[in-house]
Amino acid sequence: MNAVENLTIPIIFYTSLMVGFSGALSPGPLLLLTIEETAKIGAKAGILISIGHSLLELIVVIALYNGLNNFLDPENNLFIVIIGIVGGLVLIVMSKNLLLPARQTIDDNISKTKQNKRSIFIPILKGITVSLSNPFWTIWWLTIGMTYLVWARSLGPLGTISFYIGHISADFIALIIISILIASGRKFINSKMYKYIMQLCGLFLLLLGIYFVYFGIKHFFL
């Protein structure tokens, strides 16, 4: 089934990479965990947390990919319509939180983390448990992630692999860089720069969300 015209593996890879950056750099449990663990074990925290996070997401991708067998056939356009529209709306909501001036900055996250030094699990296990405990992570995979898998699956196994590699590459790149900067004591990413990065990510999510909704509506009339 050719779900999206002119869709290519590079497009899947680079757009999933950009969406991944938006999530990895957003103030949230995974970013806070990276800051916290970096203060304890140094720059290696970023890669260890990313490994745990990516292992969990590999399981999710395999499970969802196989589960799509029951839905993705030429006669079942309704499923594609629903997840396209829902995924697009979720992206648009996410973009609003990034485009508006954020009250919480990366400096706020660092100061909050310094007040709470408790640690129970090793970084790889924390990368898994923190992701599982985040409801927004589950919502993301059931909407945006599912939509991407529908697109990627139309290109065969390589399409799905490119989506997964692009997605987890964003986590590895972002969290490793943040860990290195924090461990070295350098503040190249100050509050103002961080806000601009978030707004750029928000604009990308907004445009992609609009396209997701358009994609769903378009398939409604097929």
PDB file of C-alpha atoms in Angstrom:
ATOM      1  CA  MET A   1       0.000   0.000   0.000  1.00  0.00           C
ATOM      2  CA  ASN A   2       1.438   3.363  -0.989  1.00  0.00           C
ATOM      3  CA  ALA A   3       0.251   5.394   2.000  1.00  0.00           C
ATOM      4  CA  VAL A   4       2.077   8.630   1.168  1.00  0.00           C
ATOM      5  CA  GLU A   5       3.022   9.822  -2.269  1.00  0.00           C
ATOM      6  CA  ASN A   6       6.647  10.835  -2.826  1.00  0.00           C
ATOM      7  CA  LEU A   7       7.657   9.467   0.578  1.00  0.00           C
ATOM      8  CA  THR A   8      11.302   8.439   0.791  1.00  0.00           C
ATOM      9  CA  ILE A   9      13.548   6.857   3.404  1.00  0.00           C
ATOM     10  CA  PRO A  10      15.636  10.070   3.845  1.00  0.00           C
ATOM     11  CA  ILE A  11      12.443  12.052   4.511  1.00  0.00           C
ATOM     12  CA  ILE A  12      11.374   9.540   7.152  1.00  0.00           C
ATOM     13  CA  PHE A  13      14.830   9.644   8.742  1.00  0.00           C
ATOM     14  CA  TYR A  14      15.314  13.417   8.880  1.00  0.00           C
ATOM     15  CA  THR A  15      11.792  14.325   9.974  1.00  0.00           C
ATOM     16  CA  SER A  16      11.851  11.686  12.734  1.00  0.00           C
ATOM     17  CA  LEU A  17      15.243  13.084  13.772  1.00  0.00           C
ATOM     18  CA  MET A  18      13.816  16.607  14.062  1.00  0.00           C
ATOM     19  CA  VAL A  19      10.761  15.434  15.984  1.00  0.00           C
ATOM     20  CA  GLY A  20      13.097  13.462  18.245  1.00  0.00           C
ATOM     21  CA  PHE A  21      15.164  16.573  18.982  1.00  0.00           C
ATOM     22  CA  SER A  22      11.998  18.422  19.979  1.00  0.00           C
ATOM     23  CA  GLY A  23      11.256  15.762  22.575  1.00  0.00           C
ATOM     24  CA  ALA A  24      14.815  15.225  23.810  1.00  0.00           C
ATOM     25  CA  LEU A  25      15.447  18.936  24.433  1.00  0.00           C
ATOM     26  CA  SER A  26      12.059  19.694  25.981  1.00  0.00           C
ATOM     27  CA  PRO A  27      11.934  20.159  29.766  1.00  0.00           C
ATOM     28  CA  GLY A  28      10.817  16.800  31.071  1.00  0.00           C
ATOM     29  CA  PRO A  29      11.763  13.666  33.019  1.00  0.00           C
ATOM     30  CA  LEU A  30      14.438  12.430  30.584  1.00  0.00           C
ATOM     31  CA  LEU A  31      16.219  15.787  30.445  1.00  0.00           C
ATOM     32  CA  LEU A  32      16.078  16.143  34.232  1.00  0.00           C
ATOM     33  CA  LEU A  33      17.405  12.606  34.638  1.00  0.00           C
ATOM     34  CA  THR A  34      20.314  13.390  32.325  1.00  0.00           C
ATOM     35  CA  ILE A  35      21.225  16.499  34.304  1.00  0.00           C
ATOM     36  CA  GLU A  36      20.920  14.618  37.588  1.00  0.00           C
ATOM     37  CA  GLU A  37      23.015  11.635  36.525  1.00  0.00           C
ATOM     38  CA  THR A  38      25.655  13.844  34.887  1.00  0.00           C
ATOM     39  CA  ALA A  39      26.182  15.566  38.233  1.00  0.00           C
ATOM     40  CA  LYS A  40      26.869  12.137  39.751  1.00  0.00           C
ATOM     41  CA  ILE A  41      28.773  10.112  37.164  1.00  0.00           C
ATOM     42  CA  GLY A  42      29.900  12.645  34.575  1.00  0.00           C
ATOM     43  CA  ALA A  43      29.462  12.965  30.807  1.00  0.00           C
ATOM     44  CA  LYS A  44      28.830   9.247  30.269  1.00  0.00           C
ATOM     45  CA  ALA A  45      25.347   9.682  31.778  1.00  0.00           C
ATOM     46  CA  GLY A  46      23.922  10.921  28.474  1.00  0.00           C
ATOM     47  CA  ILE A  47      24.863   7.850  26.466  1.00  0.00           C
ATOM     48  CA  LEU A  48      23.837   5.391  29.214  1.00  0.00           C
ATOM     49  CA  ILE A  49      20.401   6.953  29.621  1.00  0.00           C
ATOM     50  CA  SER A  50      19.962   7.047  25.844  1.00  0.00           C
ATOM     51  CA  ILE A  51      20.802   3.344  25.610  1.00  0.00           C
ATOM     52  CA  GLY A  52      18.088   2.464  28.114  1.00  0.00           C
ATOM     53  CA  HIS A  53      15.590   4.737  26.409  1.00  0.00           C
ATOM     54  CA  SER A  54      16.376   3.354  22.941  1.00  0.00           C
ATOM     55  CA  LEU A  55      16.118  -0.284  24.061  1.00  0.00           C
ATOM     56  CA  LEU A  56      12.617   0.359  25.363  1.00  0.00           C
ATOM     57  CA  GLU A  57      11.632   2.093  22.145  1.00  0.00           C
ATOM     58  CA  LEU A  58      13.013  -0.773  20.061  1.00  0.00           C
ATOM     59  CA  ILE A  59      10.573  -3.092  21.828  1.00  0.00           C
ATOM     60  CA  VAL A  60       7.745  -0.632  21.171  1.00  0.00           C
ATOM     61  CA  VAL A  61       8.602  -0.304  17.471  1.00  0.00           C
ATOM     62  CA  ILE A  62       8.709  -4.083  17.007  1.00  0.00           C
ATOM     63  CA  ALA A  63       5.416  -4.550  18.859  1.00  0.00           C
ATOM     64  CA  LEU A  64       3.615  -1.770  16.988  1.00  0.00           C
ATOM     65  CA  TYR A  65       5.061  -2.808  13.626  1.00  0.00           C
ATOM     66  CA  ASN A  66       3.768  -6.350  14.045  1.00  0.00           C
ATOM     67  CA  GLY A  67       0.458  -5.127  15.437  1.00  0.00           C
ATOM     68  CA  LEU A  68      -0.125  -3.011  12.354  1.00  0.00           C
ATOM     69  CA  ASN A  69      -0.574  -6.184  10.289  1.00  0.00           C
ATOM     70  CA  ASN A  70      -4.231  -6.283  11.331  1.00  0.00           C
ATOM     71  CA  PHE A  71      -4.893  -2.716  10.228  1.00  0.00           C
ATOM     72  CA  LEU A  72      -2.806  -1.909   7.195  1.00  0.00           C
ATOM     73  CA  ASP A  73      -4.555  -3.310   4.177  1.00  0.00           C
ATOM     74  CA  PRO A  74      -5.845  -1.491   1.094  1.00  0.00           C
ATOM     75  CA  GLU A  75      -9.432  -1.658   2.349  1.00  0.00           C
ATOM     76  CA  ASN A  76      -8.800  -0.146   5.780  1.00  0.00           C
ATOM     77  CA  ASN A  77      -8.347   3.575   5.181  1.00  0.00           C
ATOM     78  CA  LEU A  78     -10.202   4.551   8.372  1.00  0.00           C
ATOM     79  CA  PHE A  79      -7.285   3.561  10.613  1.00  0.00           C
ATOM     80  CA  ILE A  80      -4.882   5.754   8.627  1.00  0.00           C
ATOM     81  CA  VAL A  81      -7.344   8.662   8.734  1.00  0.00           C
ATOM     82  CA  ILE A  82      -7.809   8.449  12.515  1.00  0.00           C
ATOM     83  CA  ILE A  83      -4.170   8.195  13.511  1.00  0.00           C
ATOM     84  CA  GLY A  84      -3.177  10.857  10.977  1.00  0.00           C
ATOM     85  CA  ILE A  85      -5.619  13.406  12.395  1.00  0.00           C
ATOM     86  CA  VAL A  86      -5.055  12.481  16.051  1.00  0.00           C
ATOM     87  CA  GLY A  87      -1.269  12.432  15.610  1.00  0.00           C
ATOM     88  CA  GLY A  88      -1.373  15.818  13.895  1.00  0.00           C
ATOM     89  CA  LEU A  89      -3.482  17.364  16.656  1.00  0.00           C
ATOM     90  CA  VAL A  90      -1.080  16.046  19.310  1.00  0.00           C
ATOM     91  CA  LEU A  91       1.839  17.595  17.418  1.00  0.00           C
ATOM     92  CA  ILE A  92       0.037  20.942  17.183  1.00  0.00           C
ATOM     93  CA  VAL A  93      -0.626  20.921  20.945  1.00  0.00           C
ATOM     94  CA  MET A  94       3.030  20.075  21.570  1.00  0.00           C
ATOM     95  CA  SER A  95       4.123  22.929  19.305  1.00  0.00           C
ATOM     96  CA  LYS A  96       2.046  25.408  21.299  1.00  0.00           C
ATOM     97  CA  ASN A  97       3.935  24.539  24.473  1.00  0.00           C
ATOM     98  CA  LEU A  98       7.246  25.107  22.700  1.00  0.00           C
ATOM     99  CA  LEU A  99       6.352  28.233  20.713  1.00  0.00           C
ATOM    100  CA  LEU A 100       4.973  30.192  23.656  1.00  0.00           C
ATOM    101  CA  PRO A 101       7.571  31.850  25.931  1.00  0.00           C
ATOM    102  CA  ALA A 102       8.531  29.082  28.319  1.00  0.00           C
ATOM    103  CA  ARG A 103       8.471  29.844  32.029  1.00  0.00           C
ATOM    104  CA  GLN A 104      10.691  26.875  32.697  1.00  0.00           C
ATOM    105  CA  THR A 105      14.239  27.055  31.321  1.00  0.00           C
ATOM    106  CA  ILE A 106      17.223  24.792  31.326  1.00  0.00           C
ATOM    107  CA  ASP A 107      18.639  26.814  34.234  1.00  0.00           C
ATOM    108  CA  ASP A 108      15.466  26.067  36.208  1.00  0.00           C
ATOM    109  CA  ASN A 109      15.923  22.360  35.534  1.00  0.00           C
ATOM    110  CA  ILE A 110      19.520  22.414  36.752  1.00  0.00           C
ATOM    111  CA  SER A 111      18.629  24.244  39.954  1.00  0.00           C
ATOM    112  CA  LYS A 112      15.747  21.850  40.678  1.00  0.00           C
ATOM    113  CA  THR A 113      17.953  18.835  40.091  1.00  0.00           C
ATOM    114  CA  LYS A 114      20.566  20.092  42.537  1.00  0.00           C
ATOM    115  CA  GLN A 115      17.888  20.053  45.219  1.00  0.00           C
ATOM    116  CA  ASN A 116      17.131  16.369  44.649  1.00  0.00           C
ATOM    117  CA  LYS A 117      20.113  14.011  44.496  1.00  0.00           C
ATOM    118  CA  ARG A 118      18.326  10.741  45.236  1.00  0.00           C
ATOM    119  CA  SER A 119      19.315   7.884  42.984  1.00  0.00           C
ATOM    120  CA  ILE A 120      18.020   4.288  42.979  1.00  0.00           C
ATOM    121  CA  PHE A 121      18.793   2.609  39.672  1.00  0.00           C
ATOM    122  CA  ILE A 122      21.757   2.662  37.322  1.00  0.00           C
ATOM    123  CA  PRO A 123      21.418   5.105  34.385  1.00  0.00           C
ATOM    124  CA  ILE A 124      20.408   2.530  31.757  1.00  0.00           C
ATOM    125  CA  LEU A 125      17.565   1.208  33.909  1.00  0.00           C
ATOM    126  CA  LYS A 126      16.568   4.751  34.788  1.00  0.00           C
ATOM    127  CA  GLY A 127      16.349   5.573  31.096  1.00  0.00           C
ATOM    128  CA  ILE A 128      13.807   2.765  30.783  1.00  0.00           C
ATOM    129  CA  THR A 129      11.778   3.406  33.935  1.00  0.00           C
ATOM    130  CA  VAL A 130      11.599   7.182  33.495  1.00  0.00           C
ATOM    131  CA  SER A 131      10.273   6.732  29.969  1.00  0.00           C
ATOM    132  CA  LEU A 132       7.694   4.172  31.074  1.00  0.00           C
ATOM    133  CA  SER A 133       6.495   6.387  33.915  1.00  0.00           C
ATOM    134  CA  ASN A 134       5.939   9.360  31.600  1.00  0.00           C
ATOM    135  CA  PRO A 135       2.329   9.356  30.293  1.00  0.00           C
ATOM    136  CA  PHE A 136       3.256  11.720  27.480  1.00  0.00           C
ATOM    137  CA  TRP A 137       5.713   9.127  26.172  1.00  0.00           C
ATOM    138  CA  THR A 138       2.887   6.583  25.885  1.00  0.00           C
ATOM    139  CA  ILE A 139       0.583   9.110  24.221  1.00  0.00           C
ATOM    140  CA  TRP A 140       3.347  10.037  21.765  1.00  0.00           C
ATOM    141  CA  TRP A 141       3.813   6.444  20.635  1.00  0.00           C
ATOM    142  CA  LEU A 142       0.089   5.769  20.327  1.00  0.00           C
ATOM    143  CA  THR A 143      -0.413   8.833  18.117  1.00  0.00           C
ATOM    144  CA  ILE A 144       2.648  10.390  16.471  1.00  0.00           C
ATOM    145  CA  GLY A 145       4.788   7.269  16.658  1.00  0.00           C
ATOM    146  CA  MET A 146       1.997   5.146  15.214  1.00  0.00           C
ATOM    147  CA  THR A 147       1.513   7.591  12.335  1.00  0.00           C
ATOM    148  CA  TYR A 148       5.205   7.504  11.518  1.00  0.00           C
ATOM    149  CA  LEU A 149       5.171   3.717  11.538  1.00  0.00           C
ATOM    150  CA  VAL A 150       2.298   3.684   9.058  1.00  0.00           C
ATOM    151  CA  TRP A 151       4.334   5.924   6.760  1.00  0.00           C
ATOM    152  CA  ALA A 152       7.600   4.028   7.300  1.00  0.00           C
ATOM    153  CA  ARG A 153       5.982   0.628   6.845  1.00  0.00           C
ATOM    154  CA  SER A 154       4.860   1.581   3.353  1.00  0.00           C
ATOM    155  CA  LEU A 155       8.552   1.616   2.429  1.00  0.00           C
ATOM    156  CA  GLY A 156       9.214  -1.820   3.861  1.00  0.00           C
ATOM    157  CA  PRO A 157      11.614  -2.843   6.646  1.00  0.00           C
ATOM    158  CA  LEU A 158      14.180  -0.184   5.649  1.00  0.00           C
ATOM    159  CA  GLY A 159      11.576   2.520   6.138  1.00  0.00           C
ATOM    160  CA  THR A 160      10.853   1.353   9.664  1.00  0.00           C
ATOM    161  CA  ILE A 161      14.550   1.028  10.467  1.00  0.00           C
ATOM    162  CA  SER A 162      15.218   4.552   9.184  1.00  0.00           C
ATOM    163  CA  PHE A 163      12.423   5.903  11.393  1.00  0.00           C
ATOM    164  CA  TYR A 164      13.790   4.142  14.475  1.00  0.00           C
ATOM    165  CA  ILE A 165      17.414   5.143  13.820  1.00  0.00           C
ATOM    166  CA  GLY A 166      16.424   8.755  13.156  1.00  0.00           C
ATOM    167  CA  HIS A 167      14.311   8.903  16.288  1.00  0.00           C
ATOM    168  CA  ILE A 168      16.836   7.467  18.721  1.00  0.00           C
ATOM    169  CA  SER A 169      19.731   9.381  17.099  1.00  0.00           C
ATOM    170  CA  ALA A 170      18.115  12.591  18.308  1.00  0.00           C
ATOM    171  CA  ASP A 171      18.115  11.307  21.901  1.00  0.00           C
ATOM    172  CA  PHE A 172      21.730  10.180  21.723  1.00  0.00           C
ATOM    173  CA  ILE A 173      22.970  13.423  20.141  1.00  0.00           C
ATOM    174  CA  ALA A 174      20.990  15.774  22.393  1.00  0.00           C
ATOM    175  CA  LEU A 175      21.550  13.999  25.710  1.00  0.00           C
ATOM    176  CA  ILE A 176      25.244  13.328  25.073  1.00  0.00           C
ATOM    177  CA  ILE A 177      25.891  16.981  24.181  1.00  0.00           C
ATOM    178  CA  ILE A 178      23.980  18.178  27.246  1.00  0.00           C
ATOM    179  CA  SER A 179      25.945  15.791  29.478  1.00  0.00           C
ATOM    180  CA  ILE A 180      29.282  16.935  28.039  1.00  0.00           C
ATOM    181  CA  LEU A 181      28.439  20.617  28.476  1.00  0.00           C
ATOM    182  CA  ILE A 182      27.236  20.163  32.039  1.00  0.00           C
ATOM    183  CA  ALA A 183      30.157  17.904  33.018  1.00  0.00           C
ATOM    184  CA  SER A 184      32.674  20.379  31.603  1.00  0.00           C
ATOM    185  CA  GLY A 185      31.069  23.260  33.446  1.00  0.00           C
ATOM    186  CA  ARG A 186      30.417  25.174  30.258  1.00  0.00           C
ATOM    187  CA  LYS A 187      27.121  26.937  29.652  1.00  0.00           C
ATOM    188  CA  PHE A 188      26.999  27.297  25.892  1.00  0.00           C
ATOM    189  CA  ILE A 189      23.236  26.705  26.064  1.00  0.00           C
ATOM    190  CA  ASN A 190      21.974  29.593  28.175  1.00  0.00           C
ATOM    191  CA  SER A 191      18.330  30.338  28.877  1.00  0.00           C
ATOM    192  CA  LYS A 192      17.888  32.687  25.914  1.00  0.00           C
ATOM    193  CA  MET A 193      19.483  30.317  23.403  1.00  0.00           C
ATOM    194  CA  TYR A 194      17.514  27.409  24.861  1.00  0.00           C
ATOM    195  CA  LYS A 195      14.260  29.308  24.342  1.00  0.00           C
ATOM    196  CA  TYR A 196      15.110  29.980  20.686  1.00  0.00           C
ATOM    197  CA  ILE A 197      15.939  26.311  20.103  1.00  0.00           C
ATOM    198  CA  MET A 198      12.613  25.308  21.649  1.00  0.00           C
ATOM    199  CA  GLN A 199      10.697  27.786  19.495  1.00  0.00           C
ATOM    200  CA  LEU A 200      12.379  26.487  16.355  1.00  0.00           C
ATOM    201  CA  CYS A 201      11.439  22.933  17.328  1.00  0.00           C
ATOM    202  CA  GLY A 202       7.913  24.146  18.066  1.00  0.00           C
ATOM    203  CA  LEU A 203       7.575  25.680  14.600  1.00  0.00           C
ATOM    204  CA  PHE A 204       8.698  22.416  13.015  1.00  0.00           C
ATOM    205  CA  LEU A 205       6.168  20.449  15.079  1.00  0.00           C
ATOM    206  CA  LEU A 206       3.392  22.868  14.120  1.00  0.00           C
ATOM    207  CA  LEU A 207       4.082  22.484  10.393  1.00  0.00           C
ATOM    208  CA  LEU A 208       4.408  18.724  10.657  1.00  0.00           C
ATOM    209  CA  GLY A 209       1.204  18.537  12.728  1.00  0.00           C
ATOM    210  CA  ILE A 210      -0.692  20.468  10.081  1.00  0.00           C
ATOM    211  CA  TYR A 211       0.599  18.051   7.449  1.00  0.00           C
ATOM    212  CA  PHE A 212      -0.427  15.053   9.569  1.00  0.00           C
ATOM    213  CA  VAL A 213      -3.988  16.411   9.788  1.00  0.00           C
ATOM    214  CA  TYR A 214      -4.012  17.155   6.046  1.00  0.00           C
ATOM    215  CA  PHE A 215      -2.745  13.645   5.385  1.00  0.00           C
ATOM    216  CA  GLY A 216      -5.563  12.129   7.483  1.00  0.00           C
ATOM    217  CA  ILE A 217      -8.285  14.270   5.903  1.00  0.00           C
ATOM    218  CA  LYS A 218      -6.975  13.555   2.418  1.00  0.00           C
ATOM    219  CA  HIS A 219      -7.198   9.805   2.980  1.00  0.00           C
ATOM    220  CA  PHE A 220     -10.731  10.204   4.335  1.00  0.00           C
ATOM    221  CA  PHE A 221     -11.868  11.110   0.815  1.00  0.00           C
ATOM    222  CA  LEU A 222      -9.942   8.348  -0.957  1.00  0.00           C
TER     223      LEU A 222
END
